[in-house]
Amino acid sequence: MDLRRWHYFAVLAEEMHFTRAAARLFVSQPSLSQQIRAFEAELGVALLDRSGPRFALTEAGRVAAAEARELLDRLDRARGVIAAAGRGDAGRLRIAYTRSAPGPLAGDLVAAYRARHPDVELALETGWTSLNLARLAAGEIDVGFVRPPVVAPGIEVAVVGSEEVLIAVPSGHALARRRGRLRRAWIAAEPVVFWPRENGPGQYDAISAQVWPAGVPRIVREEPEDEQLMRAVAEGAGIAAVPEHRARGLKRRGVVLRRLEEPVPLIDLGLAWRAGTVAPVVRAFVDGARE
């Protein structure tokens, strides 16, 4: 149906006067009258009672006036929603944190985006770097936090922050009683608790190269996640290298957190998304994170 005629009839029903309605619509009165008759023919029912000196709305006309206003209001809302989606101000964004960085680095970026784009629905979940990359490639999430360096075909990555790597030491260990920053020579031969390299090869290698530059750490135990890793340290299984925010968030009895000597080991936090044409909500999130 011709939406223009719905608009014409809604204005006529508000004005109840052909001349004033035509003026509002910037059309001639004969043209408006012709369009209203065409609208009645289209609906197959009389909307105006023309038997008196001035027209009146029929019962069908009163219903049509209400429906026309509702239809036009809905159309205006649709235009607004569509325009907002085109700007990245509306829609749905699926974000995956990485387990090693659930704290302020990623959390502040998401909070800032939510404040700037309150009408965007956020679906938040948590994975690890390799899982987030796989889910991005499969189209299951829109953006994912990862630990660079990352090499993944079809995926773009931007570094959005960095943090220090701390050494988690059993509280009863001699290293826990040393003052100042730990020397790398002191931890070179210590047993180490680590997570599987396949969870995040880039982060794993970056930590190993900075904390144990003289060689591969003596890994005595692997744990799938940092919670279990910190538990293993508390049990005395060995020491562990943990990103600062994660380490402090998981701090537990039996674990002492120590800093390393210069050069201070640092790891980056990256934001990953699919290469190619990017949805407006994704572009807005990426641009905001890069600021």
CSV table of C-alpha atoms in Angstrom, one decimal:
chain,number,residue,atom,x,y,z
A,1,MET,CA,0.0,0.0,0.0
A,2,ASP,CA,1.0,3.6,-0.6
A,3,LEU,CA,2.3,4.9,2.8
A,4,ARG,CA,1.9,8.5,1.5
A,5,ARG,CA,-1.9,8.1,1.6
A,6,TRP,CA,-1.7,6.9,5.2
A,7,HIS,CA,0.2,10.1,6.0
A,8,TYR,CA,-2.3,12.2,4.1
A,9,PHE,CA,-5.3,10.7,5.9
A,10,ALA,CA,-3.6,11.0,9.3
A,11,VAL,CA,-3.1,14.7,8.8
A,12,LEU,CA,-6.6,15.2,7.5
A,13,ALA,CA,-8.0,13.3,10.5
A,14,GLU,CA,-6.0,15.7,12.8
A,15,GLU,CA,-7.1,18.9,11.0
A,16,MET,CA,-10.6,17.8,10.0
A,17,HIS,CA,-10.3,20.5,7.3
A,18,PHE,CA,-9.1,19.9,3.7
A,19,THR,CA,-7.6,23.3,3.2
A,20,ARG,CA,-5.5,23.3,6.4
A,21,ALA,CA,-4.5,19.6,5.9
A,22,ALA,CA,-3.4,20.4,2.3
A,23,ALA,CA,-1.4,23.4,3.5
A,24,ARG,CA,0.4,21.2,6.1
A,25,LEU,CA,1.1,18.6,3.4
A,26,PHE,CA,2.2,21.2,0.8
A,27,VAL,CA,-0.2,19.8,-1.8
A,28,SER,CA,-3.3,21.3,-3.4
A,29,GLN,CA,-6.7,20.7,-2.0
A,30,PRO,CA,-8.0,18.9,-5.1
A,31,SER,CA,-4.9,16.6,-5.0
A,32,LEU,CA,-5.5,15.8,-1.4
A,33,SER,CA,-9.1,15.0,-2.0
A,34,GLN,CA,-8.1,12.8,-4.9
A,35,GLN,CA,-5.6,10.9,-2.8
A,36,ILE,CA,-8.1,10.4,0.0
A,37,ARG,CA,-10.7,8.9,-2.4
A,38,ALA,CA,-7.9,6.6,-3.8
A,39,PHE,CA,-7.1,5.6,-0.2
A,40,GLU,CA,-10.8,4.7,0.4
A,41,ALA,CA,-10.9,2.7,-2.8
A,42,GLU,CA,-7.7,0.9,-1.8
A,43,LEU,CA,-9.2,-0.1,1.5
A,44,GLY,CA,-12.6,-0.8,0.0
A,45,VAL,CA,-14.5,1.3,2.7
A,46,ALA,CA,-15.7,4.8,3.1
A,47,LEU,CA,-13.6,6.8,5.6
A,48,LEU,CA,-15.4,10.1,5.4
A,49,ASP,CA,-19.1,10.9,5.7
A,50,ARG,CA,-19.6,13.6,3.1
A,51,SER,CA,-23.4,13.9,3.5
A,52,GLY,CA,-23.4,17.1,5.6
A,53,PRO,CA,-22.0,20.6,5.0
A,54,ARG,CA,-18.7,19.5,6.6
A,55,PHE,CA,-17.3,16.0,6.4
A,56,ALA,CA,-17.1,13.7,9.4
A,57,LEU,CA,-15.1,10.5,10.0
A,58,THR,CA,-17.1,7.2,9.6
A,59,GLU,CA,-16.5,4.5,12.2
A,60,ALA,CA,-14.0,2.9,9.7
A,61,GLY,CA,-12.4,6.4,9.4
A,62,ARG,CA,-11.9,6.7,13.1
A,63,VAL,CA,-10.2,3.3,13.2
A,64,ALA,CA,-8.1,4.2,10.1
A,65,ALA,CA,-7.0,7.4,11.8
A,66,ALA,CA,-5.8,5.6,14.9
A,67,GLU,CA,-4.1,2.9,12.8
A,68,ALA,CA,-2.5,5.5,10.5
A,69,ARG,CA,-1.0,7.4,13.4
A,70,GLU,CA,0.3,4.2,15.0
A,71,LEU,CA,1.8,3.0,11.6
A,72,LEU,CA,3.5,6.3,11.0
A,73,ASP,CA,4.9,6.5,14.6
A,74,ARG,CA,6.2,3.0,14.1
A,75,LEU,CA,7.8,4.0,10.8
A,76,ASP,CA,9.5,6.9,12.5
A,77,ARG,CA,10.9,4.6,15.2
A,78,ALA,CA,12.1,2.2,12.5
A,79,ARG,CA,13.9,5.0,10.7
A,80,GLY,CA,15.6,6.0,14.0
A,81,VAL,CA,16.6,2.4,14.8
A,82,ILE,CA,18.0,1.7,11.3
A,83,ALA,CA,19.9,5.0,11.3
A,84,ALA,CA,21.3,4.2,14.8
A,85,ALA,CA,22.4,0.7,13.6
A,86,GLY,CA,24.1,2.3,10.7
A,87,ARG,CA,26.1,4.6,13.1
A,88,GLY,CA,26.9,1.7,15.5
A,89,ASP,CA,24.6,3.1,18.2
A,90,ALA,CA,22.1,0.2,18.2
A,91,GLY,CA,22.2,-3.5,17.6
A,92,ARG,CA,23.9,-6.4,19.4
A,93,LEU,CA,27.6,-7.0,20.1
A,94,ARG,CA,29.1,-10.3,21.2
A,95,ILE,CA,32.3,-9.8,23.2
A,96,ALA,CA,34.6,-12.5,24.7
A,97,TYR,CA,37.0,-11.6,27.5
A,98,THR,CA,40.2,-13.6,27.9
A,99,ARG,CA,40.5,-15.4,31.2
A,100,SER,CA,43.9,-13.9,31.9
A,101,ALA,CA,42.6,-10.3,31.7
A,102,PRO,CA,39.1,-10.0,33.2
A,103,GLY,CA,40.0,-6.9,35.3
A,104,PRO,CA,40.3,-3.2,34.6
A,105,LEU,CA,42.0,-3.3,31.2
A,106,ALA,CA,39.2,-5.0,29.4
A,107,GLY,CA,36.5,-4.1,31.8
A,108,ASP,CA,37.1,-0.4,31.5
A,109,LEU,CA,36.9,-0.6,27.7
A,110,VAL,CA,33.6,-2.4,27.8
A,111,ALA,CA,32.2,0.0,30.4
A,112,ALA,CA,33.2,3.0,28.3
A,113,TYR,CA,31.6,1.5,25.3
A,114,ARG,CA,28.4,0.8,27.2
A,115,ALA,CA,28.3,4.4,28.4
A,116,ARG,CA,28.7,5.7,24.9
A,117,HIS,CA,26.3,3.3,23.2
A,118,PRO,CA,23.6,2.5,25.8
A,119,ASP,CA,21.2,1.1,23.2
A,120,VAL,CA,23.6,-1.6,22.0
A,121,GLU,CA,22.9,-5.0,23.6
A,122,LEU,CA,26.1,-6.6,24.9
A,123,ALA,CA,26.5,-10.4,25.1
A,124,LEU,CA,29.5,-11.0,27.3
A,125,GLU,CA,31.4,-14.3,27.8
A,126,THR,CA,34.9,-15.5,28.7
A,127,GLY,CA,37.4,-17.7,27.0
A,128,TRP,CA,41.1,-17.9,26.3
A,129,THR,CA,43.1,-16.6,23.4
A,130,SER,CA,43.0,-19.6,21.1
A,131,LEU,CA,39.3,-20.3,21.8
A,132,ASN,CA,38.4,-16.6,21.2
A,133,LEU,CA,40.2,-16.7,17.9
A,134,ALA,CA,38.5,-19.9,16.9
A,135,ARG,CA,35.1,-18.5,17.8
A,136,LEU,CA,35.8,-15.3,15.9
A,137,ALA,CA,36.7,-17.2,12.8
A,138,ALA,CA,33.5,-19.2,13.2
A,139,GLY,CA,31.4,-16.1,13.5
A,140,GLU,CA,30.2,-17.0,17.0
A,141,ILE,CA,31.5,-13.7,18.6
A,142,ASP,CA,32.1,-10.3,17.1
A,143,VAL,CA,35.2,-9.2,19.1
A,144,GLY,CA,37.5,-11.0,21.5
A,145,PHE,CA,40.2,-10.0,23.9
A,146,VAL,CA,43.4,-11.9,23.2
A,147,ARG,CA,47.0,-12.0,24.3
A,148,PRO,CA,49.3,-11.0,21.5
A,149,PRO,CA,51.4,-11.8,19.5
A,150,VAL,CA,48.7,-13.5,17.5
A,151,VAL,CA,48.9,-14.9,14.0
A,152,ALA,CA,45.5,-15.9,12.7
A,153,PRO,CA,44.4,-15.7,9.0
A,154,GLY,CA,41.4,-13.4,8.5
A,155,ILE,CA,41.7,-11.9,12.0
A,156,GLU,CA,42.9,-8.3,12.8
A,157,VAL,CA,44.4,-7.5,16.2
A,158,ALA,CA,45.0,-4.2,17.9
A,159,VAL,CA,47.0,-3.8,21.1
A,160,VAL,CA,44.9,-1.9,23.6
A,161,GLY,CA,46.9,-2.1,26.8
A,162,SER,CA,49.7,-3.9,28.7
A,163,GLU,CA,50.5,-5.0,32.2
A,164,GLU,CA,53.3,-6.3,34.3
A,165,VAL,CA,53.9,-10.0,34.9
A,166,LEU,CA,54.3,-10.9,38.6
A,167,ILE,CA,55.9,-14.0,40.1
A,168,ALA,CA,53.7,-16.0,42.4
A,169,VAL,CA,55.8,-17.7,45.1
A,170,PRO,CA,54.7,-20.1,47.9
A,171,SER,CA,54.7,-18.1,51.1
A,172,GLY,CA,57.0,-20.5,52.8
A,173,HIS,CA,59.6,-20.2,50.0
A,174,ALA,CA,62.9,-18.4,50.6
A,175,LEU,CA,62.1,-16.1,47.6
A,176,ALA,CA,59.1,-14.8,49.5
A,177,ARG,CA,61.3,-13.4,52.2
A,178,ARG,CA,63.8,-11.6,49.9
A,179,ARG,CA,63.5,-7.8,49.8
A,180,GLY,CA,63.2,-5.8,46.6
A,181,ARG,CA,62.7,-7.1,43.2
A,182,LEU,CA,63.6,-10.7,42.4
A,183,ARG,CA,66.6,-11.4,40.1
A,184,ARG,CA,66.1,-13.7,37.2
A,185,ALA,CA,69.1,-15.7,38.3
A,186,TRP,CA,67.3,-16.6,41.5
A,187,ILE,CA,64.3,-18.2,39.8
A,188,ALA,CA,66.1,-19.8,36.8
A,189,ALA,CA,66.2,-23.3,38.3
A,190,GLU,CA,62.9,-23.1,40.3
A,191,PRO,CA,60.1,-25.5,39.5
A,192,VAL,CA,57.4,-23.7,37.6
A,193,VAL,CA,53.6,-24.2,37.3
A,194,PHE,CA,52.3,-23.0,34.0
A,195,TRP,CA,49.1,-23.4,31.8
A,196,PRO,CA,49.1,-25.3,28.5
A,197,ARG,CA,50.8,-23.4,25.7
A,198,GLU,CA,48.0,-24.1,23.2
A,199,ASN,CA,45.7,-21.9,25.3
A,200,GLY,CA,47.7,-18.8,24.1
A,201,PRO,CA,51.0,-19.5,22.4
A,202,GLY,CA,51.8,-15.8,22.0
A,203,GLN,CA,51.4,-15.0,25.6
A,204,TYR,CA,53.1,-18.2,26.7
A,205,ASP,CA,56.2,-17.5,24.6
A,206,ALA,CA,56.3,-13.8,25.6
A,207,ILE,CA,56.2,-14.6,29.3
A,208,SER,CA,58.8,-17.3,28.9
A,209,ALA,CA,61.2,-15.2,26.9
A,210,GLN,CA,61.0,-12.2,29.4
A,211,VAL,CA,61.0,-14.1,32.7
A,212,TRP,CA,63.4,-16.9,31.8
A,213,PRO,CA,65.5,-15.4,29.0
A,214,ALA,CA,68.3,-17.9,29.6
A,215,GLY,CA,66.3,-20.9,28.7
A,216,VAL,CA,63.0,-22.9,29.0
A,217,PRO,CA,61.5,-22.9,32.5
A,218,ARG,CA,61.5,-26.1,34.5
A,219,ILE,CA,57.8,-26.8,34.3
A,220,VAL,CA,56.7,-29.4,36.8
A,221,ARG,CA,52.9,-29.0,36.6
A,222,GLU,CA,50.4,-27.7,34.2
A,223,GLU,CA,47.0,-26.3,35.2
A,224,PRO,CA,44.3,-25.3,32.8
A,225,GLU,CA,43.4,-22.0,34.4
A,226,ASP,CA,45.0,-19.4,36.6
A,227,GLU,CA,42.7,-20.3,39.6
A,228,GLN,CA,44.2,-23.8,39.7
A,229,LEU,CA,47.7,-22.4,39.0
A,230,MET,CA,47.5,-20.2,42.1
A,231,ARG,CA,46.2,-23.1,44.1
A,232,ALA,CA,49.2,-25.1,43.0
A,233,VAL,CA,51.6,-22.4,44.1
A,234,ALA,CA,49.9,-22.2,47.5
A,235,GLU,CA,50.4,-26.0,47.8
A,236,GLY,CA,54.1,-25.5,47.2
A,237,ALA,CA,54.3,-27.1,43.8
A,238,GLY,CA,56.4,-24.3,42.3
A,239,ILE,CA,56.4,-20.7,41.3
A,240,ALA,CA,54.3,-19.1,38.5
A,241,ALA,CA,54.4,-16.1,36.3
A,242,VAL,CA,50.9,-14.4,36.3
A,243,PRO,CA,49.6,-11.1,34.8
A,244,GLU,CA,49.4,-8.5,37.6
A,245,HIS,CA,45.6,-7.9,37.5
A,246,ARG,CA,44.8,-11.5,37.4
A,247,ALA,CA,47.3,-12.4,40.1
A,248,ARG,CA,46.0,-9.8,42.5
A,249,GLY,CA,42.4,-10.7,41.7
A,250,LEU,CA,43.1,-14.3,42.5
A,251,LYS,CA,45.4,-13.7,45.5
A,252,ARG,CA,45.1,-16.4,48.1
A,253,ARG,CA,46.5,-17.5,51.4
A,254,GLY,CA,49.9,-19.3,50.9
A,255,VAL,CA,50.9,-17.1,47.9
A,256,VAL,CA,53.2,-14.1,47.9
A,257,LEU,CA,53.4,-11.9,44.8
A,258,ARG,CA,56.8,-10.5,43.8
A,259,ARG,CA,58.1,-8.2,41.1
A,260,LEU,CA,61.0,-9.0,38.8
A,261,GLU,CA,64.1,-6.8,38.3
A,262,GLU,CA,64.5,-4.6,35.3
A,263,PRO,CA,63.7,-5.0,32.4
A,264,VAL,CA,60.2,-5.5,33.9
A,265,PRO,CA,58.3,-8.3,32.0
A,266,LEU,CA,55.2,-6.9,30.3
A,267,ILE,CA,52.5,-8.6,28.3
A,268,ASP,CA,50.0,-6.9,25.9
A,269,LEU,CA,46.2,-7.1,25.8
A,270,GLY,CA,44.8,-7.2,22.3
A,271,LEU,CA,41.4,-6.8,20.8
A,272,ALA,CA,40.7,-9.1,17.8
A,273,TRP,CA,37.9,-9.0,15.2
A,274,ARG,CA,37.3,-10.5,11.7
A,275,ALA,CA,39.0,-8.7,8.8
A,276,GLY,CA,37.0,-7.4,5.9
A,277,THR,CA,33.7,-5.5,6.1
A,278,VAL,CA,33.1,-4.6,9.7
A,279,ALA,CA,29.7,-4.1,11.3
A,280,PRO,CA,29.1,-0.5,12.7
A,281,VAL,CA,28.8,-1.8,16.3
A,282,VAL,CA,32.2,-3.6,15.9
A,283,ARG,CA,33.8,-0.6,14.3
A,284,ALA,CA,32.6,1.7,17.1
A,285,PHE,CA,34.0,-0.7,19.8
A,286,VAL,CA,37.3,-1.1,18.0
A,287,ASP,CA,37.7,2.7,17.5
A,288,GLY,CA,36.8,3.4,21.1
A,289,ALA,CA,39.3,0.8,22.4
A,290,ARG,CA,42.1,2.3,20.2
A,291,GLU,CA,41.6,5.9,21.5
